[in-house]
Amino acid sequence: MMRRGRGLFGPMGVDDTGRGQGIGTRLLLAGLGAMRADGYAYAIIAGAGPVAFYEKTVGAIPIPGSEPGLYRGMLRRV
Ligand SMILES: CC(C)(COP(=O)(O)OP(=O)(O)OC[C@H]1O[C@@H](n2cnc3c(N)ncnc32)[C@H](O)[C@@H]1OP(=O)(O)O)[C@@H](O)C(=O)NCCC(=O)NCCS
């Protein structure tokens, strides 16, 4: 069986009624923490939207040429 997406985090989202309360930050840190515990030294945040949120919360940097990536045609930004 082919396994795709190892080392990828996301996509993730917070329901619009719950935004602005720190839920997205906690969800992101929990997910990345679980990946670290599983042995990953780095994570790629896939389908990152909005990028500014990830830059601000965990210092993520965009990978040039990585769009649309693995999830081509599968995601809808909300
Ligand atoms: C981005 C998202 C996860 C943030 O979740 P959240 O729970 O509102 O975020 P938090 O409350 O933890 O915010 C943490 C910080 O990020 C900032 N932030 C939140 N949304 C942001 C945005 N769109 N752009 C830049 N900064 C943002 C907040 O201002 C906050 O900063 P502060 O600590 O100085 O106040 C949420 O807005 C979301 O789900 N958006 C839709 C994402 C989407 O379309 N996903 C589908 C896959 S593509």
mmCIF file of N, CA and C and ligand atoms in Angstrom:
data_model
loop_
_atom_site.group_PDB
_atom_site.id
_atom_site.type_symbol
_atom_site.label_atom_id
_atom_site.label_comp_id
_atom_site.label_asym_id
_atom_site.label_seq_id
_atom_site.Cartn_x
_atom_site.Cartn_y
_atom_site.Cartn_z
ATOM 1 N N MET A 1 0.845 -1.194 0.000
ATOM 2 C CA MET A 1 0.000 0.000 0.000
ATOM 3 C C MET A 1 0.884 1.248 0.000
ATOM 4 N N MET A 2 0.577 2.187 -0.862
ATOM 5 C CA MET A 2 1.326 3.439 -0.891
ATOM 6 C C MET A 2 0.803 4.360 0.218
ATOM 7 N N ARG A 3 1.730 4.925 0.981
ATOM 8 C CA ARG A 3 1.344 5.856 2.042
ATOM 9 C C ARG A 3 1.774 7.243 1.633
ATOM 10 N N ARG A 4 0.830 8.147 1.544
ATOM 11 C CA ARG A 4 1.128 9.507 1.116
ATOM 12 C C ARG A 4 0.896 10.457 2.269
ATOM 13 N N GLY A 5 1.741 11.477 2.335
ATOM 14 C CA GLY A 5 1.485 12.543 3.285
ATOM 15 C C GLY A 5 2.179 12.399 4.621
ATOM 16 N N ARG A 6 3.126 11.486 4.759
ATOM 17 C CA ARG A 6 3.848 11.425 6.031
ATOM 18 C C ARG A 6 4.607 12.730 6.248
ATOM 19 N N GLY A 7 4.574 13.220 7.475
ATOM 20 C CA GLY A 7 5.261 14.470 7.783
ATOM 21 C C GLY A 7 4.426 15.698 7.495
ATOM 22 N N LEU A 8 3.209 15.490 6.992
ATOM 23 C CA LEU A 8 2.324 16.627 6.743
ATOM 24 C C LEU A 8 1.398 16.837 7.940
ATOM 25 N N PHE A 9 1.168 18.093 8.276
ATOM 26 C CA PHE A 9 0.155 18.441 9.269
ATOM 27 C C PHE A 9 -0.965 19.191 8.561
ATOM 28 N N GLY A 10 -2.194 18.876 8.917
ATOM 29 C CA GLY A 10 -3.330 19.610 8.385
ATOM 30 C C GLY A 10 -3.886 18.956 7.114
ATOM 31 N N PRO A 11 -4.822 19.626 6.501
ATOM 32 C CA PRO A 11 -5.344 20.946 6.842
ATOM 33 C C PRO A 11 -6.192 20.929 8.123
ATOM 34 N N MET A 12 -6.335 22.080 8.721
ATOM 35 C CA MET A 12 -7.148 22.208 9.928
ATOM 36 C C MET A 12 -8.000 23.466 9.822
ATOM 37 N N GLY A 13 -8.999 23.532 10.656
ATOM 38 C CA GLY A 13 -9.848 24.710 10.698
ATOM 39 C C GLY A 13 -10.620 24.750 11.990
ATOM 40 N N VAL A 14 -11.022 25.932 12.382
ATOM 41 C CA VAL A 14 -11.862 26.151 13.566
ATOM 42 C C VAL A 14 -13.184 26.724 13.071
ATOM 43 N N ASP A 15 -14.279 26.182 13.547
ATOM 44 C CA ASP A 15 -15.593 26.700 13.169
ATOM 45 C C ASP A 15 -15.635 28.209 13.409
ATOM 46 N N ASP A 16 -16.261 28.926 12.506
ATOM 47 C CA ASP A 16 -16.190 30.391 12.606
ATOM 48 C C ASP A 16 -16.800 30.933 13.894
ATOM 49 N N THR A 17 -17.666 30.165 14.551
ATOM 50 C CA THR A 17 -18.229 30.638 15.823
ATOM 51 C C THR A 17 -17.227 30.524 16.974
ATOM 52 N N GLY A 18 -16.145 29.752 16.761
ATOM 53 C CA GLY A 18 -15.178 29.544 17.841
ATOM 54 C C GLY A 18 -13.842 30.223 17.619
ATOM 55 N N ARG A 19 -13.746 30.988 16.575
ATOM 56 C CA ARG A 19 -12.450 31.609 16.255
ATOM 57 C C ARG A 19 -12.125 32.764 17.203
ATOM 58 N N GLY A 20 -10.835 33.036 17.299
ATOM 59 C CA GLY A 20 -10.382 34.166 18.111
ATOM 60 C C GLY A 20 -10.314 33.873 19.594
ATOM 61 N N GLN A 21 -10.379 32.588 19.962
ATOM 62 C CA GLN A 21 -10.349 32.210 21.382
ATOM 63 C C GLN A 21 -9.146 31.336 21.721
ATOM 64 N N GLY A 22 -8.213 31.221 20.777
ATOM 65 C CA GLY A 22 -7.021 30.417 21.030
ATOM 66 C C GLY A 22 -7.152 28.947 20.676
ATOM 67 N N ILE A 23 -8.306 28.556 20.147
ATOM 68 C CA ILE A 23 -8.528 27.133 19.817
ATOM 69 C C ILE A 23 -7.596 26.688 18.689
ATOM 70 N N GLY A 24 -7.468 27.523 17.658
ATOM 71 C CA GLY A 24 -6.602 27.164 16.533
ATOM 72 C C GLY A 24 -5.159 26.979 16.972
ATOM 73 N N THR A 25 -4.689 27.857 17.845
ATOM 74 C CA THR A 25 -3.316 27.746 18.340
ATOM 75 C C THR A 25 -3.135 26.450 19.119
ATOM 76 N N ARG A 26 -4.068 26.143 19.989
ATOM 77 C CA ARG A 26 -3.951 24.917 20.793
ATOM 78 C C ARG A 26 -4.012 23.672 19.914
ATOM 79 N N LEU A 27 -4.894 23.702 18.929
ATOM 80 C CA LEU A 27 -5.010 22.562 18.011
ATOM 81 C C LEU A 27 -3.714 22.369 17.221
ATOM 82 N N LEU A 28 -3.173 23.469 16.728
ATOM 83 C CA LEU A 28 -1.922 23.410 15.963
ATOM 84 C C LEU A 28 -0.768 22.890 16.821
ATOM 85 N N LEU A 29 -0.627 23.443 18.031
ATOM 86 C CA LEU A 29 0.479 23.016 18.897
ATOM 87 C C LEU A 29 0.319 21.560 19.334
ATOM 88 N N ALA A 30 -0.911 21.136 19.565
ATOM 89 C CA ALA A 30 -1.143 19.736 19.938
ATOM 90 C C ALA A 30 -0.764 18.805 18.790
ATOM 91 N N GLY A 31 -1.144 19.202 17.575
ATOM 92 C CA GLY A 31 -0.832 18.360 16.415
ATOM 93 C C GLY A 31 0.662 18.279 16.159
ATOM 94 N N LEU A 32 1.330 19.415 16.197
ATOM 95 C CA LEU A 32 2.771 19.420 15.957
ATOM 96 C C LEU A 32 3.507 18.714 17.102
ATOM 97 N N GLY A 33 3.011 18.861 18.323
ATOM 98 C CA GLY A 33 3.618 18.173 19.463
ATOM 99 C C GLY A 33 3.502 16.658 19.316
ATOM 100 N N ALA A 34 2.370 16.211 18.798
ATOM 101 C CA ALA A 34 2.183 14.769 18.592
ATOM 102 C C ALA A 34 3.139 14.263 17.519
ATOM 103 N N MET A 35 3.352 15.076 16.496
ATOM 104 C CA MET A 35 4.303 14.667 15.450
ATOM 105 C C MET A 35 5.726 14.606 16.011
ATOM 106 N N ARG A 36 6.078 15.567 16.827
ATOM 107 C CA ARG A 36 7.414 15.543 17.448
ATOM 108 C C ARG A 36 7.572 14.281 18.301
ATOM 109 N N ALA A 37 6.545 13.979 19.091
ATOM 110 C CA ALA A 37 6.605 12.788 19.939
ATOM 111 C C ALA A 37 6.724 11.518 19.106
ATOM 112 N N ASP A 38 6.246 11.600 17.879
ATOM 113 C CA ASP A 38 6.305 10.445 16.981
ATOM 114 C C ASP A 38 7.625 10.395 16.210
ATOM 115 N N GLY A 39 8.504 11.369 16.467
ATOM 116 C CA GLY A 39 9.831 11.305 15.876
ATOM 117 C C GLY A 39 10.106 12.252 14.737
ATOM 118 N N TYR A 40 9.115 13.053 14.368
ATOM 119 C CA TYR A 40 9.336 13.991 13.265
ATOM 120 C C TYR A 40 10.144 15.198 13.741
ATOM 121 N N ALA A 41 11.220 15.513 13.015
ATOM 122 C CA ALA A 41 12.031 16.684 13.345
ATOM 123 C C ALA A 41 11.451 17.936 12.706
ATOM 124 N N TYR A 42 10.725 17.742 11.616
ATOM 125 C CA TYR A 42 10.101 18.848 10.885
ATOM 126 C C TYR A 42 8.689 18.434 10.503
ATOM 127 N N ALA A 43 7.842 19.427 10.284
ATOM 128 C CA ALA A 43 6.505 19.161 9.770
ATOM 129 C C ALA A 43 6.222 20.126 8.634
ATOM 130 N N ILE A 44 5.491 19.655 7.666
ATOM 131 C CA ILE A 44 5.028 20.515 6.578
ATOM 132 C C ILE A 44 3.540 20.742 6.788
ATOM 133 N N ILE A 45 3.149 22.000 6.888
ATOM 134 C CA ILE A 45 1.742 22.333 7.081
ATOM 135 C C ILE A 45 1.107 22.399 5.700
ATOM 136 N N ALA A 46 0.271 21.418 5.423
ATOM 137 C CA ALA A 46 -0.305 21.283 4.090
ATOM 138 C C ALA A 46 -1.643 22.023 4.015
ATOM 139 N N GLY A 47 -1.901 22.605 2.881
ATOM 140 C CA GLY A 47 -3.153 23.322 2.706
ATOM 141 C C GLY A 47 -3.280 24.466 3.688
ATOM 142 N N ALA A 48 -2.175 25.123 3.963
ATOM 143 C CA ALA A 48 -2.162 26.172 4.990
ATOM 144 C C ALA A 48 -2.970 27.388 4.538
ATOM 145 N N GLY A 49 -4.009 27.657 5.263
ATOM 146 C CA GLY A 49 -4.798 28.847 4.962
ATOM 147 C C GLY A 49 -5.424 29.341 6.254
ATOM 148 N N PRO A 50 -5.197 30.535 6.649
ATOM 149 C CA PRO A 50 -4.335 31.559 6.082
ATOM 150 C C PRO A 50 -2.876 31.410 6.542
ATOM 151 N N VAL A 51 -1.963 31.620 5.627
ATOM 152 C CA VAL A 51 -0.540 31.451 5.915
ATOM 153 C C VAL A 51 -0.096 32.330 7.089
ATOM 154 N N ALA A 52 -0.636 33.544 7.177
ATOM 155 C CA ALA A 52 -0.215 34.488 8.220
ATOM 156 C C ALA A 52 -0.420 33.905 9.624
ATOM 157 N N PHE A 53 -1.472 33.109 9.809
ATOM 158 C CA PHE A 53 -1.732 32.485 11.110
ATOM 159 C C PHE A 53 -0.580 31.549 11.492
ATOM 160 N N TYR A 54 -0.116 30.746 10.547
ATOM 161 C CA TYR A 54 0.960 29.785 10.829
ATOM 162 C C TYR A 54 2.306 30.493 10.987
ATOM 163 N N GLU A 55 2.510 31.554 10.236
ATOM 164 C CA GLU A 55 3.740 32.341 10.397
ATOM 165 C C GLU A 55 3.796 32.916 11.799
ATOM 166 N N LYS A 56 2.657 33.429 12.242
ATOM 167 C CA LYS A 56 2.615 34.100 13.542
ATOM 168 C C LYS A 56 2.706 33.121 14.708
ATOM 169 N N THR A 57 1.985 32.016 14.628
ATOM 170 C CA THR A 57 1.876 31.134 15.794
ATOM 171 C C THR A 57 3.088 30.226 15.976
ATOM 172 N N VAL A 58 3.655 29.723 14.860
ATOM 173 C CA VAL A 58 4.778 28.783 15.012
ATOM 174 C C VAL A 58 5.986 29.143 14.149
ATOM 175 N N GLY A 59 5.985 30.341 13.553
ATOM 176 C CA GLY A 59 7.135 30.755 12.756
ATOM 177 C C GLY A 59 7.305 29.963 11.476
ATOM 178 N N ALA A 60 6.196 29.448 10.947
ATOM 179 C CA ALA A 60 6.266 28.683 9.699
ATOM 180 C C ALA A 60 6.680 29.594 8.540
ATOM 181 N N ILE A 61 7.327 28.984 7.553
ATOM 182 C CA ILE A 61 7.709 29.741 6.345
ATOM 183 C C ILE A 61 7.192 28.994 5.117
ATOM 184 N N PRO A 62 6.688 29.759 4.129
ATOM 185 C CA PRO A 62 6.183 29.110 2.906
ATOM 186 C C PRO A 62 7.302 28.406 2.150
ATOM 187 N N ILE A 63 6.963 27.280 1.520
ATOM 188 C CA ILE A 63 7.910 26.567 0.659
ATOM 189 C C ILE A 63 7.635 27.011 -0.780
ATOM 190 N N PRO A 64 8.607 27.675 -1.418
ATOM 191 C CA PRO A 64 8.377 28.138 -2.797
ATOM 192 C C PRO A 64 7.989 26.978 -3.720
ATOM 193 N N GLY A 65 6.982 27.226 -4.534
ATOM 194 C CA GLY A 65 6.578 26.228 -5.524
ATOM 195 C C GLY A 65 5.792 25.055 -4.976
ATOM 196 N N SER A 66 5.332 25.152 -3.721
ATOM 197 C CA SER A 66 4.656 24.002 -3.105
ATOM 198 C C SER A 66 3.143 23.989 -3.327
ATOM 199 N N GLU A 67 2.601 25.004 -3.938
ATOM 200 C CA GLU A 67 1.159 25.046 -4.217
ATOM 201 C C GLU A 67 0.900 24.535 -5.636
ATOM 202 N N PRO A 68 -0.120 23.735 -5.870
ATOM 203 C CA PRO A 68 -1.167 23.348 -4.936
ATOM 204 C C PRO A 68 -0.806 22.130 -4.084
ATOM 205 N N GLY A 69 0.201 21.388 -4.447
ATOM 206 C CA GLY A 69 0.646 20.298 -3.593
ATOM 207 C C GLY A 69 -0.257 19.069 -3.604
ATOM 208 N N LEU A 70 -0.096 18.252 -2.567
ATOM 209 C CA LEU A 70 -0.744 16.941 -2.496
ATOM 210 C C LEU A 70 -2.264 17.013 -2.537
ATOM 211 N N TYR A 71 -2.829 18.094 -1.975
ATOM 212 C CA TYR A 71 -4.278 18.179 -1.858
ATOM 213 C C TYR A 71 -4.925 18.928 -3.025
ATOM 214 N N ARG A 72 -4.248 18.942 -4.131
ATOM 215 C CA ARG A 72 -4.768 19.629 -5.320
ATOM 216 C C ARG A 72 -6.246 19.292 -5.558
ATOM 217 N N GLY A 73 -7.075 20.307 -5.637
ATOM 218 C CA GLY A 73 -8.483 20.120 -5.961
ATOM 219 C C GLY A 73 -9.336 19.521 -4.849
ATOM 220 N N MET A 74 -8.748 19.276 -3.668
ATOM 221 C CA MET A 74 -9.500 18.605 -2.607
ATOM 222 C C MET A 74 -9.967 19.548 -1.504
ATOM 223 N N LEU A 75 -9.419 20.770 -1.468
ATOM 224 C CA LEU A 75 -9.706 21.658 -0.344
ATOM 225 C C LEU A 75 -10.522 22.865 -0.772
ATOM 226 N N ARG A 76 -11.335 23.322 0.166
ATOM 227 C CA ARG A 76 -12.102 24.539 -0.050
ATOM 228 C C ARG A 76 -11.844 25.453 1.146
ATOM 229 N N ARG A 77 -11.295 26.645 0.895
ATOM 230 C CA ARG A 77 -11.039 27.574 1.986
ATOM 231 C C ARG A 77 -12.367 28.147 2.467
ATOM 232 N N VAL A 78 -12.495 28.269 3.797
ATOM 233 C CA VAL A 78 -13.749 28.772 4.365
ATOM 234 C C VAL A 78 -13.503 30.076 5.112
HETATM 235 C C1 LIG B 1 -6.795 30.170 10.938
HETATM 236 C C2 LIG B 1 -7.677 29.608 12.059
HETATM 237 C C3 LIG B 1 -7.376 28.110 12.246
HETATM 238 C C4 LIG B 1 -7.330 30.375 13.352
HETATM 239 O O1 LIG B 1 -8.052 29.762 14.419
HETATM 240 P P1 LIG B 1 -8.392 30.602 15.721
HETATM 241 O O2 LIG B 1 -8.874 29.653 16.759
HETATM 242 O O3 LIG B 1 -9.272 31.736 15.393
HETATM 243 O O4 LIG B 1 -6.949 31.189 16.081
HETATM 244 P P2 LIG B 1 -6.422 31.712 17.524
HETATM 245 O O5 LIG B 1 -7.570 32.262 18.282
HETATM 246 O O6 LIG B 1 -5.641 30.603 18.158
HETATM 247 O O7 LIG B 1 -5.455 32.887 17.064
HETATM 248 C C5 LIG B 1 -4.084 32.873 17.376
HETATM 249 C C6 LIG B 1 -3.435 34.101 16.797
HETATM 250 O O8 LIG B 1 -3.489 34.012 15.360
HETATM 251 C C7 LIG B 1 -4.062 35.200 14.843
HETATM 252 N N1 LIG B 1 -4.882 34.892 13.680
HETATM 253 C C8 LIG B 1 -6.057 34.249 13.673
HETATM 254 N N2 LIG B 1 -6.528 34.166 12.418
HETATM 255 C C9 LIG B 1 -5.625 34.804 11.651
HETATM 256 C C10 LIG B 1 -5.575 35.089 10.262
HETATM 257 N N3 LIG B 1 -6.563 34.738 9.426
HETATM 258 N N4 LIG B 1 -4.496 35.751 9.785
HETATM 259 C C11 LIG B 1 -3.513 36.148 10.622
HETATM 260 N N5 LIG B 1 -3.508 35.932 11.954
HETATM 261 C C12 LIG B 1 -4.575 35.253 12.458
HETATM 262 C C13 LIG B 1 -4.935 35.761 15.968
HETATM 263 O O9 LIG B 1 -5.073 37.161 15.812
HETATM 264 C C14 LIG B 1 -4.151 35.393 17.198
HETATM 265 O O10 LIG B 1 -3.187 36.364 17.485
HETATM 266 P P3 LIG B 1 -3.094 37.011 18.981
HETATM 267 O O11 LIG B 1 -2.668 35.870 19.855
HETATM 268 O O12 LIG B 1 -2.056 38.080 18.837
HETATM 269 O O13 LIG B 1 -4.454 37.503 19.301
HETATM 270 C C15 LIG B 1 -9.186 29.825 11.761
HETATM 271 O O14 LIG B 1 -9.399 31.184 11.481
HETATM 272 C C16 LIG B 1 -9.684 28.989 10.598
HETATM 273 O O15 LIG B 1 -10.053 27.843 10.775
HETATM 274 N N6 LIG B 1 -9.701 29.574 9.417
HETATM 275 C C17 LIG B 1 -10.142 28.844 8.224
HETATM 276 C C18 LIG B 1 -9.043 27.921 7.756
HETATM 277 C C19 LIG B 1 -9.462 27.131 6.575
HETATM 278 O O16 LIG B 1 -10.010 27.648 5.619
HETATM 279 N N7 LIG B 1 -9.208 25.817 6.648
HETATM 280 C C20 LIG B 1 -9.569 24.929 5.563
HETATM 281 C C21 LIG B 1 -8.312 24.273 4.987
HETATM 282 S S1 LIG B 1 -7.590 25.222 3.692
#
